[in-house]
């Protein structure tokens, strides 16, 4: 399988980034929603640590992905039986997903700082909050972080449904382009 994107589909690295991002977003979202149900103490702290680490990894993968797209553009989404405006809608959804993959973790970083808490960098170091704890501000930012996170999941849900419609109903190569092609 090719490392780089080709006219046949996404390369191994862009695919790995895509599917790893899917897993990390699912982990971060689940821990964001249900982390509070973990018993108070070590377990809950560990949940927040994994939540933050997954969110930071999402931003790092996003930066690598955007740099990769610049030097090695994704394959043109032309192999569809649908009109050009639907192809454009799919592309617009990708841009919206990029924006949300950035905005959700950034809002999370602001939230952690607004609580006066430091941000652990994968257990290797920590960035101390530049602010003192502000309850009202952190409450508002938590709301923003949550709404953005749910919006990301809704857009990703439509995006995944579109990929499955392409595969099972339109029977084109859209999903196959994002799946490993062995023996190439
Ligand atoms: C793709 C990445 C992320 C997703 C999908 C996500 C999602 C969520 C969700 C759904 C919640 C629950 C909100 C609520 O019920 O009020 C939450 C809470 C939270 N998130 Fe994130 N988040 C992400 C990244 C981050 C990052 C990078 C940080 C910090 C550096 C962060 C910090 C927090 C904090 C401090 C909470 C509150 C936790 C609590 O009090 O229990 N998040 N997140
Ligand atoms: C959190 C969930 C997801 C996010 C954030 C996400 C994000 C993205 C983004 C930004 C792209 C543009 C190409 C790239 O930069 O990699 C993309 C492409 C793609 N995604 Fe997802 N995705 C998610 C889940 C899924 C799921 C569950 C499926 C399959 C059921 C899927 C199938 C595809 C396909 C087939 C493409 C290529 C479409 C094309 O360009 O022709 N994605 N995704």
PDB file of C-alpha atoms in Angstrom, residues 4-176:
ATOM      1  CA  UNK A   4       1.185   8.871  -0.186  1.00  0.00           C
ATOM      2  CA  UNK A   5      -2.218   9.854  -1.582  1.00  0.00           C
ATOM      3  CA  UNK A   6      -2.709   8.782  -5.193  1.00  0.00           C
ATOM      4  CA  UNK A   7      -5.540   9.111  -7.725  1.00  0.00           C
ATOM      5  CA  UNK A   8      -6.816   5.729  -6.404  1.00  0.00           C
ATOM      6  CA  UNK A   9      -7.247   6.902  -2.833  1.00  0.00           C
ATOM      7  CA  UNK A  10      -5.765   8.092   0.428  1.00  0.00           C
ATOM      8  CA  UNK A  11      -2.254   6.872   1.315  1.00  0.00           C
ATOM      9  CA  UNK A  12      -1.315   4.887   4.421  1.00  0.00           C
ATOM     10  CA  UNK A  13      -0.254   7.904   6.523  1.00  0.00           C
ATOM     11  CA  UNK A  14      -3.359  10.080   5.830  1.00  0.00           C
ATOM     12  CA  UNK A  15      -5.515   6.981   6.479  1.00  0.00           C
ATOM     13  CA  UNK A  16      -3.721   6.197   9.746  1.00  0.00           C
ATOM     14  CA  UNK A  17      -4.218   9.824  10.843  1.00  0.00           C
ATOM     15  CA  UNK A  18      -7.916   9.704   9.913  1.00  0.00           C
ATOM     16  CA  UNK A  19      -8.739   6.476  11.762  1.00  0.00           C
ATOM     17  CA  UNK A  20      -6.555   7.312  14.774  1.00  0.00           C
ATOM     18  CA  UNK A  21      -8.381  10.665  15.017  1.00  0.00           C
ATOM     19  CA  UNK A  22     -11.731   8.826  14.940  1.00  0.00           C
ATOM     20  CA  UNK A  23     -10.634   6.633  17.896  1.00  0.00           C
ATOM     21  CA  UNK A  24      -9.198   9.560  19.884  1.00  0.00           C
ATOM     22  CA  UNK A  25     -12.314  11.712  19.381  1.00  0.00           C
ATOM     23  CA  UNK A  26     -14.528   8.797  20.497  1.00  0.00           C
ATOM     24  CA  UNK A  27     -12.372   8.274  23.628  1.00  0.00           C
ATOM     25  CA  UNK A  28     -12.278  12.016  24.464  1.00  0.00           C
ATOM     26  CA  UNK A  29     -16.029  12.427  23.959  1.00  0.00           C
ATOM     27  CA  UNK A  30     -16.923   9.366  26.063  1.00  0.00           C
ATOM     28  CA  UNK A  31     -14.613  10.411  28.911  1.00  0.00           C
ATOM     29  CA  UNK A  32     -15.886  14.017  28.684  1.00  0.00           C
ATOM     30  CA  UNK A  33     -19.460  12.803  29.088  1.00  0.00           C
ATOM     31  CA  UNK A  34     -19.010   9.921  31.541  1.00  0.00           C
ATOM     32  CA  UNK A  35     -15.739  10.835  33.314  1.00  0.00           C
ATOM     33  CA  UNK A  36     -17.756  12.393  36.145  1.00  0.00           C
ATOM     34  CA  UNK A  37     -19.348   8.991  36.833  1.00  0.00           C
ATOM     35  CA  UNK A  38     -15.936   7.534  37.732  1.00  0.00           C
ATOM     36  CA  UNK A  39     -15.261   7.301  41.484  1.00  0.00           C
ATOM     37  CA  UNK A  40     -13.703  10.512  42.826  1.00  0.00           C
ATOM     38  CA  UNK A  41      -9.914  10.352  43.281  1.00  0.00           C
ATOM     39  CA  UNK A  42      -7.266   8.520  41.266  1.00  0.00           C
ATOM     40  CA  UNK A  43      -9.664   6.969  38.749  1.00  0.00           C
ATOM     41  CA  UNK A  44     -11.458  10.230  37.912  1.00  0.00           C
ATOM     42  CA  UNK A  45      -8.117  12.089  37.693  1.00  0.00           C
ATOM     43  CA  UNK A  46      -6.836   9.378  35.326  1.00  0.00           C
ATOM     44  CA  UNK A  47      -9.986   9.769  33.216  1.00  0.00           C
ATOM     45  CA  UNK A  48      -9.400  13.519  32.853  1.00  0.00           C
ATOM     46  CA  UNK A  49      -5.711  12.907  32.080  1.00  0.00           C
ATOM     47  CA  UNK A  50      -6.609  10.460  29.263  1.00  0.00           C
ATOM     48  CA  UNK A  51      -9.341  12.884  28.062  1.00  0.00           C
ATOM     49  CA  UNK A  52      -6.874  15.779  27.844  1.00  0.00           C
ATOM     50  CA  UNK A  53      -4.121  13.615  26.286  1.00  0.00           C
ATOM     51  CA  UNK A  54      -6.515  12.335  23.593  1.00  0.00           C
ATOM     52  CA  UNK A  55      -7.634  15.930  22.862  1.00  0.00           C
ATOM     53  CA  UNK A  56      -4.052  17.185  22.588  1.00  0.00           C
ATOM     54  CA  UNK A  57      -3.188  14.259  20.272  1.00  0.00           C
ATOM     55  CA  UNK A  58      -6.155  15.250  18.060  1.00  0.00           C
ATOM     56  CA  UNK A  59      -4.674  18.760  17.586  1.00  0.00           C
ATOM     57  CA  UNK A  60      -1.194  17.361  16.824  1.00  0.00           C
ATOM     58  CA  UNK A  61      -2.641  14.917  14.260  1.00  0.00           C
ATOM     59  CA  UNK A  62      -4.683  17.769  12.743  1.00  0.00           C
ATOM     60  CA  UNK A  63      -1.555  19.874  12.236  1.00  0.00           C
ATOM     61  CA  UNK A  64       0.297  16.905  10.617  1.00  0.00           C
ATOM     62  CA  UNK A  65      -2.769  16.185   8.453  1.00  0.00           C
ATOM     63  CA  UNK A  66      -3.079  19.798   7.210  1.00  0.00           C
ATOM     64  CA  UNK A  67       0.669  19.973   6.450  1.00  0.00           C
ATOM     65  CA  UNK A  68       0.389  16.630   4.617  1.00  0.00           C
ATOM     66  CA  UNK A  69      -2.602  17.888   2.574  1.00  0.00           C
ATOM     67  CA  UNK A  70      -0.529  20.934   1.549  1.00  0.00           C
ATOM     68  CA  UNK A  71       2.358  18.901   0.107  1.00  0.00           C
ATOM     69  CA  UNK A  72       0.341  15.854  -1.004  1.00  0.00           C
ATOM     70  CA  UNK A  73      -3.282  16.903  -1.767  1.00  0.00           C
ATOM     71  CA  UNK A  74      -6.093  14.379  -1.134  1.00  0.00           C
ATOM     72  CA  UNK A  75      -7.472  12.487  -4.147  1.00  0.00           C
ATOM     73  CA  UNK A  76     -10.158  14.418  -6.077  1.00  0.00           C
ATOM     74  CA  UNK A  77     -13.648  13.255  -5.047  1.00  0.00           C
ATOM     75  CA  UNK A  78     -14.784  12.811  -8.641  1.00  0.00           C
ATOM     76  CA  UNK A  79     -15.827   9.163  -8.629  1.00  0.00           C
ATOM     77  CA  UNK A  80     -19.400   9.885  -7.627  1.00  0.00           C
ATOM     78  CA  UNK A  81     -22.620   9.591  -9.557  1.00  0.00           C
ATOM     79  CA  UNK A  82     -23.971  12.649  -7.702  1.00  0.00           C
ATOM     80  CA  UNK A  83     -23.926  16.261  -8.876  1.00  0.00           C
ATOM     81  CA  UNK A  84     -20.965  18.565  -8.254  1.00  0.00           C
ATOM     82  CA  UNK A  85     -22.852  20.427  -5.494  1.00  0.00           C
ATOM     83  CA  UNK A  86     -23.016  17.244  -3.406  1.00  0.00           C
ATOM     84  CA  UNK A  87     -19.277  16.709  -3.903  1.00  0.00           C
ATOM     85  CA  UNK A  88     -18.812  20.318  -2.695  1.00  0.00           C
ATOM     86  CA  UNK A  89     -21.083  19.641   0.297  1.00  0.00           C
ATOM     87  CA  UNK A  90     -18.830  16.698   1.226  1.00  0.00           C
ATOM     88  CA  UNK A  91     -15.751  18.914   0.939  1.00  0.00           C
ATOM     89  CA  UNK A  92     -17.452  21.630   3.034  1.00  0.00           C
ATOM     90  CA  UNK A  93     -18.132  18.965   5.702  1.00  0.00           C
ATOM     91  CA  UNK A  94     -14.401  18.106   5.721  1.00  0.00           C
ATOM     92  CA  UNK A  95     -13.501  21.790   6.297  1.00  0.00           C
ATOM     93  CA  UNK A  96     -16.099  22.024   9.069  1.00  0.00           C
ATOM     94  CA  UNK A  97     -14.608  18.881  10.660  1.00  0.00           C
ATOM     95  CA  UNK A  98     -11.101  20.393  10.483  1.00  0.00           C
ATOM     96  CA  UNK A  99     -12.406  23.587  12.165  1.00  0.00           C
ATOM     97  CA  UNK A 100     -14.132  21.594  14.930  1.00  0.00           C
ATOM     98  CA  UNK A 101     -11.114  19.289  15.444  1.00  0.00           C
ATOM     99  CA  UNK A 102      -9.234  22.506  16.253  1.00  0.00           C
ATOM    100  CA  UNK A 103     -11.916  24.430  18.157  1.00  0.00           C
ATOM    101  CA  UNK A 104     -12.997  21.629  20.545  1.00  0.00           C
ATOM    102  CA  UNK A 105      -9.544  20.925  22.067  1.00  0.00           C
ATOM    103  CA  UNK A 106      -8.700  24.676  22.139  1.00  0.00           C
ATOM    104  CA  UNK A 107     -11.904  25.346  24.107  1.00  0.00           C
ATOM    105  CA  UNK A 108     -10.868  22.444  26.389  1.00  0.00           C
ATOM    106  CA  UNK A 109      -7.455  24.064  26.960  1.00  0.00           C
ATOM    107  CA  UNK A 110      -9.106  27.426  27.784  1.00  0.00           C
ATOM    108  CA  UNK A 111     -11.507  25.585  30.138  1.00  0.00           C
ATOM    109  CA  UNK A 112      -8.701  23.885  32.043  1.00  0.00           C
ATOM    110  CA  UNK A 113      -6.829  27.209  32.380  1.00  0.00           C
ATOM    111  CA  UNK A 114     -10.020  29.075  33.398  1.00  0.00           C
ATOM    112  CA  UNK A 115     -10.336  26.569  36.250  1.00  0.00           C
ATOM    113  CA  UNK A 116      -6.818  27.613  37.292  1.00  0.00           C
ATOM    114  CA  UNK A 117      -5.601  24.069  36.531  1.00  0.00           C
ATOM    115  CA  UNK A 118      -2.450  23.127  34.644  1.00  0.00           C
ATOM    116  CA  UNK A 119      -2.425  21.059  31.444  1.00  0.00           C
ATOM    117  CA  UNK A 120      -0.453  17.795  31.518  1.00  0.00           C
ATOM    118  CA  UNK A 121       1.528  17.192  28.315  1.00  0.00           C
ATOM    119  CA  UNK A 122       1.241  13.392  28.035  1.00  0.00           C
ATOM    120  CA  UNK A 123       2.735  13.013  31.523  1.00  0.00           C
ATOM    121  CA  UNK A 124       6.062  14.424  30.303  1.00  0.00           C
ATOM    122  CA  UNK A 125       5.608  17.984  31.512  1.00  0.00           C
ATOM    123  CA  UNK A 126       2.894  20.449  32.473  1.00  0.00           C
ATOM    124  CA  UNK A 127       1.812  23.928  31.426  1.00  0.00           C
ATOM    125  CA  UNK A 128       0.641  25.953  34.408  1.00  0.00           C
ATOM    126  CA  UNK A 129      -2.498  28.066  34.035  1.00  0.00           C
ATOM    127  CA  UNK A 130      -1.734  31.732  33.301  1.00  0.00           C
ATOM    128  CA  UNK A 131      -4.982  32.669  35.122  1.00  0.00           C
ATOM    129  CA  UNK A 132      -6.467  32.338  38.580  1.00  0.00           C
ATOM    130  CA  UNK A 133      -9.597  30.219  38.905  1.00  0.00           C
ATOM    131  CA  UNK A 134     -12.704  32.013  37.608  1.00  0.00           C
ATOM    132  CA  UNK A 135     -15.907  30.081  38.294  1.00  0.00           C
ATOM    133  CA  UNK A 136     -18.248  32.166  36.092  1.00  0.00           C
ATOM    134  CA  UNK A 137     -15.857  32.238  33.121  1.00  0.00           C
ATOM    135  CA  UNK A 138     -15.037  28.522  33.392  1.00  0.00           C
ATOM    136  CA  UNK A 139     -18.770  27.709  33.546  1.00  0.00           C
ATOM    137  CA  UNK A 140     -19.325  29.556  30.263  1.00  0.00           C
ATOM    138  CA  UNK A 141     -16.295  27.983  28.593  1.00  0.00           C
ATOM    139  CA  UNK A 142     -17.435  24.510  29.710  1.00  0.00           C
ATOM    140  CA  UNK A 143     -20.731  25.157  27.946  1.00  0.00           C
ATOM    141  CA  UNK A 144     -18.900  26.241  24.767  1.00  0.00           C
ATOM    142  CA  UNK A 145     -16.574  23.200  24.939  1.00  0.00           C
ATOM    143  CA  UNK A 146     -19.531  20.862  25.360  1.00  0.00           C
ATOM    144  CA  UNK A 147     -21.639  22.387  22.563  1.00  0.00           C
ATOM    145  CA  UNK A 148     -18.666  22.338  20.158  1.00  0.00           C
ATOM    146  CA  UNK A 149     -17.891  18.706  21.105  1.00  0.00           C
ATOM    147  CA  UNK A 150     -21.505  17.639  20.444  1.00  0.00           C
ATOM    148  CA  UNK A 151     -21.517  19.567  17.139  1.00  0.00           C
ATOM    149  CA  UNK A 152     -18.340  17.699  16.138  1.00  0.00           C
ATOM    150  CA  UNK A 153     -20.024  14.359  16.876  1.00  0.00           C
ATOM    151  CA  UNK A 154     -23.177  15.336  14.925  1.00  0.00           C
ATOM    152  CA  UNK A 155     -21.225  16.516  11.835  1.00  0.00           C
ATOM    153  CA  UNK A 156     -18.988  13.399  12.056  1.00  0.00           C
ATOM    154  CA  UNK A 157     -22.155  11.272  12.278  1.00  0.00           C
ATOM    155  CA  UNK A 158     -23.566  12.757   9.041  1.00  0.00           C
ATOM    156  CA  UNK A 159     -20.121  12.416   7.453  1.00  0.00           C
ATOM    157  CA  UNK A 160     -19.884   8.713   8.422  1.00  0.00           C
ATOM    158  CA  UNK A 161     -23.476   8.098   7.234  1.00  0.00           C
ATOM    159  CA  UNK A 162     -22.595   9.720   3.883  1.00  0.00           C
ATOM    160  CA  UNK A 163     -19.545   7.420   3.579  1.00  0.00           C
ATOM    161  CA  UNK A 164     -21.737   4.348   4.209  1.00  0.00           C
ATOM    162  CA  UNK A 165     -24.411   5.563   1.706  1.00  0.00           C
ATOM    163  CA  UNK A 166     -21.635   5.934  -0.892  1.00  0.00           C
ATOM    164  CA  UNK A 167     -20.511   2.382  -0.182  1.00  0.00           C
ATOM    165  CA  UNK A 168     -23.754   0.435   0.132  1.00  0.00           C
ATOM    166  CA  UNK A 169     -26.274   2.450  -1.896  1.00  0.00           C
ATOM    167  CA  UNK A 170     -24.320   4.352  -4.548  1.00  0.00           C
ATOM    168  CA  UNK A 171     -21.705   1.568  -4.641  1.00  0.00           C
ATOM    169  CA  UNK A 172     -18.810   3.868  -5.510  1.00  0.00           C
ATOM    170  CA  UNK A 173     -15.191   3.995  -4.304  1.00  0.00           C
ATOM    171  CA  UNK A 174     -15.531   6.814  -1.717  1.00  0.00           C
ATOM    172  CA  UNK A 175     -15.196   4.630   1.406  1.00  0.00           C
ATOM    173  CA  UNK A 176     -12.738   2.227  -0.267  1.00  0.00           C
TER     174      UNK A 176
END
